[in-house]
Short mmCIF file of N, CA, C and O in Angstrom, two decimals:
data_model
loop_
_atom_site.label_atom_id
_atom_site.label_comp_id
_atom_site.label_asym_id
_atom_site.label_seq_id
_atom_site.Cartn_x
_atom_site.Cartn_y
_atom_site.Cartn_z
N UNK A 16 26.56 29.95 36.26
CA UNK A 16 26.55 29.07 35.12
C UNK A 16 25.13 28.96 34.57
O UNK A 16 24.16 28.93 35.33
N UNK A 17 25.06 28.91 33.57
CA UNK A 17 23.59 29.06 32.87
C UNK A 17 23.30 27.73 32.00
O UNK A 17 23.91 27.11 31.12
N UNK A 18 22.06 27.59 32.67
CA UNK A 18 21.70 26.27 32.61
C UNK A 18 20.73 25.90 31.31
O UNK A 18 20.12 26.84 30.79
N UNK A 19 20.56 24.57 30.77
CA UNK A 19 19.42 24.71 29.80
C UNK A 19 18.28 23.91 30.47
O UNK A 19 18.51 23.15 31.41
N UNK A 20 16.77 24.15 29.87
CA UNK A 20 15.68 23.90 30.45
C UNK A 20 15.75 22.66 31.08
O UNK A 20 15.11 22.40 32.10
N UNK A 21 16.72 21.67 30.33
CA UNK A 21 16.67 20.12 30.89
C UNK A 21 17.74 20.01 32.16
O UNK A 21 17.93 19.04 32.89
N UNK A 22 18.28 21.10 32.17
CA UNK A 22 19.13 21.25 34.00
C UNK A 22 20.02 19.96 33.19
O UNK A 22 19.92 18.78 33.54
N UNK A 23 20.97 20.47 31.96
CA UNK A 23 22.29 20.09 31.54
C UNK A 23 22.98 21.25 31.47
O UNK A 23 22.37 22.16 30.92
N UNK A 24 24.21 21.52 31.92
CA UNK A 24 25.39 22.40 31.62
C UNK A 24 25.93 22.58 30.21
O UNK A 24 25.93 21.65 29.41
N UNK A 25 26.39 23.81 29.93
CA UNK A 25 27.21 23.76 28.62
C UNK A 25 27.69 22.27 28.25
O UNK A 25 27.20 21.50 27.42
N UNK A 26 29.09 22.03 29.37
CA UNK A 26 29.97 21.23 29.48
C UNK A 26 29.14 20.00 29.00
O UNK A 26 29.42 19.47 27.92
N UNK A 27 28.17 19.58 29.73
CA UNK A 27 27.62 18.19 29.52
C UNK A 27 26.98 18.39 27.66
O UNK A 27 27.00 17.50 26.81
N UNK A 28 26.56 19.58 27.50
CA UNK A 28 26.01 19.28 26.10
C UNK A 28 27.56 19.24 25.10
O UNK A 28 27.50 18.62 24.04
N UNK A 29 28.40 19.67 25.36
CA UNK A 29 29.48 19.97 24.39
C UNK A 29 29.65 18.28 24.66
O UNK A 29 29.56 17.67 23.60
N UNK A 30 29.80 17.68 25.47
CA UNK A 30 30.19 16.21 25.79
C UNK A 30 29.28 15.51 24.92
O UNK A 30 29.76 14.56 24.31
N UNK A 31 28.11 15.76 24.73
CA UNK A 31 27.18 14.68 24.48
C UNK A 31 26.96 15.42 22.81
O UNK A 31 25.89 15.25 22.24
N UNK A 32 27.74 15.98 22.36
CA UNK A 32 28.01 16.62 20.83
C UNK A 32 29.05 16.12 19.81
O UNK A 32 29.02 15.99 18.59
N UNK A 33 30.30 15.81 21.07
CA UNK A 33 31.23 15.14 21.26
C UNK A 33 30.96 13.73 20.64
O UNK A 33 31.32 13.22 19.59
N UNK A 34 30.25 13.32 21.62
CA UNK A 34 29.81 11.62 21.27
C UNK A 34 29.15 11.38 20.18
O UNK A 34 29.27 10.33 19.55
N UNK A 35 28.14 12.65 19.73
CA UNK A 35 27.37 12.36 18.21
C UNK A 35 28.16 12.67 17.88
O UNK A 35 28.59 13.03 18.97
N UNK A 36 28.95 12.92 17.20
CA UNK A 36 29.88 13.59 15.76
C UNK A 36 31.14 12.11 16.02
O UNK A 36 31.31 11.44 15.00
N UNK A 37 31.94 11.64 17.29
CA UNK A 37 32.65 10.29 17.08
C UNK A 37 31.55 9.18 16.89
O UNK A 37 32.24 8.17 16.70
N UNK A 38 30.56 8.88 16.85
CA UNK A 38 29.61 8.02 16.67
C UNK A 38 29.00 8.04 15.14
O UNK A 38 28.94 7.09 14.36
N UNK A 39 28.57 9.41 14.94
CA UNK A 39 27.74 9.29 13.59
C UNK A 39 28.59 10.05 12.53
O UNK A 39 28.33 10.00 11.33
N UNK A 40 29.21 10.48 12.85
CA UNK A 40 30.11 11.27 11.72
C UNK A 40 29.55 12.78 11.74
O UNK A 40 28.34 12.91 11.93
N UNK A 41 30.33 13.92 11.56
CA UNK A 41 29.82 14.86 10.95
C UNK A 41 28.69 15.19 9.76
O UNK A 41 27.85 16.08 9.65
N UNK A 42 29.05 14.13 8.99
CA UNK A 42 28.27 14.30 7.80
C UNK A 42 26.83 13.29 8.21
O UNK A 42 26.01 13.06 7.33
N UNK A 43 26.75 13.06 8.79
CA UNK A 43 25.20 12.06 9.17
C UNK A 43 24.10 12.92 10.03
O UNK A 43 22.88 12.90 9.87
N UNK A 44 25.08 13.92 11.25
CA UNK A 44 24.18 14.44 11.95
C UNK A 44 23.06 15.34 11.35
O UNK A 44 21.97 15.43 11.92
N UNK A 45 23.31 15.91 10.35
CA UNK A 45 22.22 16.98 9.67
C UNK A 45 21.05 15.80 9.13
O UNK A 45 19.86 16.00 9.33
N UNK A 46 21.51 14.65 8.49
CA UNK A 46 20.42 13.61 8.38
C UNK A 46 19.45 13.70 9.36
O UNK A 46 18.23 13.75 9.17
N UNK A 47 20.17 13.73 10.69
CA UNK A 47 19.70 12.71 11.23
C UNK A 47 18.60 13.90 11.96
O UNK A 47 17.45 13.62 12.26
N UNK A 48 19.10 14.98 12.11
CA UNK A 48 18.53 15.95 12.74
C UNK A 48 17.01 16.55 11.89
O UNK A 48 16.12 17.22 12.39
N UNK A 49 17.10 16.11 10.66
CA UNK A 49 16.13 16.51 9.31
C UNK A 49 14.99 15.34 9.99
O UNK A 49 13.89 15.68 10.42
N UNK A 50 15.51 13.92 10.00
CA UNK A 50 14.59 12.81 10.14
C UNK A 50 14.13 13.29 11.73
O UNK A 50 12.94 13.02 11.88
N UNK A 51 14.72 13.93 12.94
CA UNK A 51 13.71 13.62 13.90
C UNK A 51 13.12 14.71 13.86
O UNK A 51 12.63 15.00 14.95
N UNK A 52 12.89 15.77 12.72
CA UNK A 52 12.82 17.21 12.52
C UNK A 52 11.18 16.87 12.44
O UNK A 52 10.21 17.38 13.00
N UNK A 53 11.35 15.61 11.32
CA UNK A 53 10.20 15.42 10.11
C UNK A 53 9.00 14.76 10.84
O UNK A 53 7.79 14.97 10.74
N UNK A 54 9.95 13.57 11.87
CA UNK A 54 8.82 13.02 13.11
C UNK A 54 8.16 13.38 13.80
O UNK A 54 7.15 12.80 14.20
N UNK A 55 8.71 14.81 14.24
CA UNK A 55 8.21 15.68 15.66
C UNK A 55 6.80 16.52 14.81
O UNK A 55 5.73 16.86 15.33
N UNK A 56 7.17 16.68 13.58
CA UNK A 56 6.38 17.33 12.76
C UNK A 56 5.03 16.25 12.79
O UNK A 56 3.95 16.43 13.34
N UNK A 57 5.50 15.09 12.03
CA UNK A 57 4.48 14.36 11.43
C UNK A 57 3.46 13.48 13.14
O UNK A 57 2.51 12.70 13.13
N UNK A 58 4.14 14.00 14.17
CA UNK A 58 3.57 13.44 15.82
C UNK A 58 2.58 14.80 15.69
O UNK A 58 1.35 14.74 15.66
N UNK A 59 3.39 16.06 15.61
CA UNK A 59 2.06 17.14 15.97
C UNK A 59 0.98 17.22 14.64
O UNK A 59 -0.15 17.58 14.97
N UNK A 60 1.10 17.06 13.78
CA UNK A 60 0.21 17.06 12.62
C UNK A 60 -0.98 16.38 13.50
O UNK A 60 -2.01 16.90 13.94
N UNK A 61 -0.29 14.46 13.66
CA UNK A 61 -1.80 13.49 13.42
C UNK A 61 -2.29 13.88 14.87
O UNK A 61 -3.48 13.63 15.06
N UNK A 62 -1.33 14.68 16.37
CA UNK A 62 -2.61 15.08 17.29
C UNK A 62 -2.95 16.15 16.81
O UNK A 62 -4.04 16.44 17.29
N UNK A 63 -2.61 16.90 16.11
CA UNK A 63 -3.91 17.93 15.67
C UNK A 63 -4.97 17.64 15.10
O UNK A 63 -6.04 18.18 15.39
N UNK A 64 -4.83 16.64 14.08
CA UNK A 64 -5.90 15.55 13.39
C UNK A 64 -6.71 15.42 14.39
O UNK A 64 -7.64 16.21 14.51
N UNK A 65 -6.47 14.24 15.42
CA UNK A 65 -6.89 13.61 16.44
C UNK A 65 -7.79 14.67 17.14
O UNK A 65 -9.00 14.43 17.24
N UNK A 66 -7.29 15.81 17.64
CA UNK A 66 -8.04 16.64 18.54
C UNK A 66 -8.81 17.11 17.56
O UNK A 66 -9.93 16.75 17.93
N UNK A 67 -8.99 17.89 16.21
CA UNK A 67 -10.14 18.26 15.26
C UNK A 67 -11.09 17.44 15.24
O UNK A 67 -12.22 17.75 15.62
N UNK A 68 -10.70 15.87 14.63
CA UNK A 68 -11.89 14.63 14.95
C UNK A 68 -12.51 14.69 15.81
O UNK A 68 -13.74 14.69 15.86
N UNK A 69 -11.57 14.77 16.85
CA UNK A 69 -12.87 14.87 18.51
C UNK A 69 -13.92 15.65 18.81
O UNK A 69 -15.06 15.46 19.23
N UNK A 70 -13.08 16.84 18.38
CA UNK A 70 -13.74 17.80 18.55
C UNK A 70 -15.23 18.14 17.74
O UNK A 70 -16.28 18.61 18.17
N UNK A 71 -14.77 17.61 16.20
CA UNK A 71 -16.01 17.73 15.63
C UNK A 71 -16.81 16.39 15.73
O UNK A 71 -18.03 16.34 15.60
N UNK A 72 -16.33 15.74 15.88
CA UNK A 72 -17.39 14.47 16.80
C UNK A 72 -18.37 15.09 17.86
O UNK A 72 -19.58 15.26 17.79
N UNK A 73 -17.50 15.35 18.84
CA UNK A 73 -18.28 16.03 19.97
C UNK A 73 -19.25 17.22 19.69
O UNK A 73 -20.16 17.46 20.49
N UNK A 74 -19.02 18.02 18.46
CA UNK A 74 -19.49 19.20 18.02
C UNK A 74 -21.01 18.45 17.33
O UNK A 74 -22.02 19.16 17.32
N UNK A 75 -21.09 17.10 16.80
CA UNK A 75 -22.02 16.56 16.08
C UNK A 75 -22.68 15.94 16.39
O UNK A 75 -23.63 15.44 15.78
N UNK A 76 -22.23 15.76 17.78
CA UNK A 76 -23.53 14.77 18.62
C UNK A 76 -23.72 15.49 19.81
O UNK A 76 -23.96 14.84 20.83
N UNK A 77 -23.60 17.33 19.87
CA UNK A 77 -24.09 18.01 20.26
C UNK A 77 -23.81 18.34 21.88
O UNK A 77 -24.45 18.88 22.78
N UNK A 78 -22.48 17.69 21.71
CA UNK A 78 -22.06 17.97 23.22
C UNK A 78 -21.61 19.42 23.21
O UNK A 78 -21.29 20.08 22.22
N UNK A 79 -21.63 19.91 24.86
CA UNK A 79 -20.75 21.03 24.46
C UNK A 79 -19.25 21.15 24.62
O UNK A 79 -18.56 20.73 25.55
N UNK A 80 -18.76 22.02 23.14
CA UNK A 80 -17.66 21.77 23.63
C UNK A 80 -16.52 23.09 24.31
O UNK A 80 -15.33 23.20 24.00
N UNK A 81 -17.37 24.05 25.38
CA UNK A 81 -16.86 25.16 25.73
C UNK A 81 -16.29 24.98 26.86
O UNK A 81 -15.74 25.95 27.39
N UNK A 82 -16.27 23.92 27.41
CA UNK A 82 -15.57 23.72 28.86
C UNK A 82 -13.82 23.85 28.80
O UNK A 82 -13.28 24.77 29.43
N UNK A 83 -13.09 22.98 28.10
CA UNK A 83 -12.20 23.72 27.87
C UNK A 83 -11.58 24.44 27.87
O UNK A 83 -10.44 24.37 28.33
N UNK A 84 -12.50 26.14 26.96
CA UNK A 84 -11.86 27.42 26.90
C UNK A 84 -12.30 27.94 28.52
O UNK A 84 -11.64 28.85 29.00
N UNK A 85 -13.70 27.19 29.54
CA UNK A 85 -13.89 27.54 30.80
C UNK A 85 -12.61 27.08 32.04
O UNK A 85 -12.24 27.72 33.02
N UNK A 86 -12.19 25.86 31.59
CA UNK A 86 -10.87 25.61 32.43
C UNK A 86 -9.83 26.43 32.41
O UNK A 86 -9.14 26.81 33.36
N UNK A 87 -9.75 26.78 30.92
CA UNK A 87 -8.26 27.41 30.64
C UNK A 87 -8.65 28.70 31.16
O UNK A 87 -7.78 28.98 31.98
N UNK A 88 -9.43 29.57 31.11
CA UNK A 88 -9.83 30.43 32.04
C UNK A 88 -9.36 30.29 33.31
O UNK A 88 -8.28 30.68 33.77
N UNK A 89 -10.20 29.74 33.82
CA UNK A 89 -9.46 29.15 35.48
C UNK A 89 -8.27 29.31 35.71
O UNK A 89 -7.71 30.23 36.30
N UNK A 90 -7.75 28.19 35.11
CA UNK A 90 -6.20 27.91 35.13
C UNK A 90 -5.65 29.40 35.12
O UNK A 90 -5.19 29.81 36.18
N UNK A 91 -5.67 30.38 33.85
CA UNK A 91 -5.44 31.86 34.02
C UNK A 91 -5.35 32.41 35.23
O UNK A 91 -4.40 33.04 35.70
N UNK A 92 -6.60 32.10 35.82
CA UNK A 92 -6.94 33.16 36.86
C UNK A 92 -6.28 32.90 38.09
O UNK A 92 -5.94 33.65 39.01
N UNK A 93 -6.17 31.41 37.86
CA UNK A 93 -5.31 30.47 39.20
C UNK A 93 -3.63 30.99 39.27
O UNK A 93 -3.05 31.26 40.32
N UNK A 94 -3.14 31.03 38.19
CA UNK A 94 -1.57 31.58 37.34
C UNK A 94 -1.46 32.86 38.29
O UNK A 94 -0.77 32.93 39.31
N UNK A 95 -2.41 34.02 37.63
CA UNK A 95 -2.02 35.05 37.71
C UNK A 95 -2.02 35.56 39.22
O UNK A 95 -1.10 36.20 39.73
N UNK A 96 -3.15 35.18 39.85
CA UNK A 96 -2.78 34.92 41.55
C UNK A 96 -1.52 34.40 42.30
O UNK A 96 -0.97 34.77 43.34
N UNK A 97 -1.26 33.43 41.43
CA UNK A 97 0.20 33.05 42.44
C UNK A 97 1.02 33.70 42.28
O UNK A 97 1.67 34.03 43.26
N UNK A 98 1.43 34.25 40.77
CA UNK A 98 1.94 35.33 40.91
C UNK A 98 2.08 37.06 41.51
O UNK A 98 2.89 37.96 41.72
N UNK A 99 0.77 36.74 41.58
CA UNK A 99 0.71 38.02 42.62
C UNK A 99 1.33 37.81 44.08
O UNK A 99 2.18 38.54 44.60
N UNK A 100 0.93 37.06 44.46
CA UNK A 100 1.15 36.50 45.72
C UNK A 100 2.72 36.03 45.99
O UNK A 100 3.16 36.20 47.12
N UNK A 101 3.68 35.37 44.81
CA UNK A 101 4.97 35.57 44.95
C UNK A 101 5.71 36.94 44.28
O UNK A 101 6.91 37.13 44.11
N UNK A 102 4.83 37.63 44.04
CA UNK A 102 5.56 38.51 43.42
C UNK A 102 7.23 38.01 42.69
O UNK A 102 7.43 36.95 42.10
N UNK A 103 8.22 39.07 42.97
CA UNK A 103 9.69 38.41 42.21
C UNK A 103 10.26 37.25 42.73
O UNK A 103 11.25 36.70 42.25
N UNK A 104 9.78 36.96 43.48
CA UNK A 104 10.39 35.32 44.37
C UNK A 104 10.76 34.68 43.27
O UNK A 104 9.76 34.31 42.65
N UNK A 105 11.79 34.37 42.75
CA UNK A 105 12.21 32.93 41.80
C UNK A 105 12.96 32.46 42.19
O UNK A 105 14.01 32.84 42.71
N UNK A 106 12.43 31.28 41.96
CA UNK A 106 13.48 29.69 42.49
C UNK A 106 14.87 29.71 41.60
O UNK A 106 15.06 30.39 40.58
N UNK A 107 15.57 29.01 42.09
CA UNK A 107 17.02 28.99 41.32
C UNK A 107 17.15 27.62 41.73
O UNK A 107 16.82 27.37 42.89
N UNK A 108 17.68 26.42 40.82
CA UNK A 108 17.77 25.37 41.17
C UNK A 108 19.39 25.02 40.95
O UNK A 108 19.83 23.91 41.25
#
């Protein structure tokens, strides 16, 4: 059975599709799906805002700001090791 990322079944999403469409009507769900479309949008916009501000804050009072791209490095290098090291091993939950 093939699962979705949130470890719900077909079955449970057809159920809980079920309940939006006797709850909101057919004709509401595309609303409604536009409005949390527009939120998720207008959430990543203002942290992109947020992280540019910082960033050029930090860029203007001369901090540095390369550590970051030095972690995410790391992190890379940390990744690609474990995978070496499990090679095809995957978990199945």
């Amino acid at each position: 059975m093939q699962t979705l990322p949130l470890f719900i079944s077909g079955a449970e999403m057809a159920f809980i599709m079920f309940v939006l469409v006797m709850v909101f009507g057919a004709d509401k769900i595309p609303e409604i799906a536009r409005g949390l479309g527009k939120g998720m949008r207008s959430i990543k916009n203002a942290t992109n805002d947020i992280k540019s501000e910082v960033m050029r804050s930090a860029e203007k009072h001369g901090m540095d700001t390369s550590m970051g791209n030095d972690v995410k490095k790391e992190i890379d290098k940390v990744k690609e090791e474990i995978e070496e090291i499990t090679g095809s091993v995957k978990r199945r939950f």
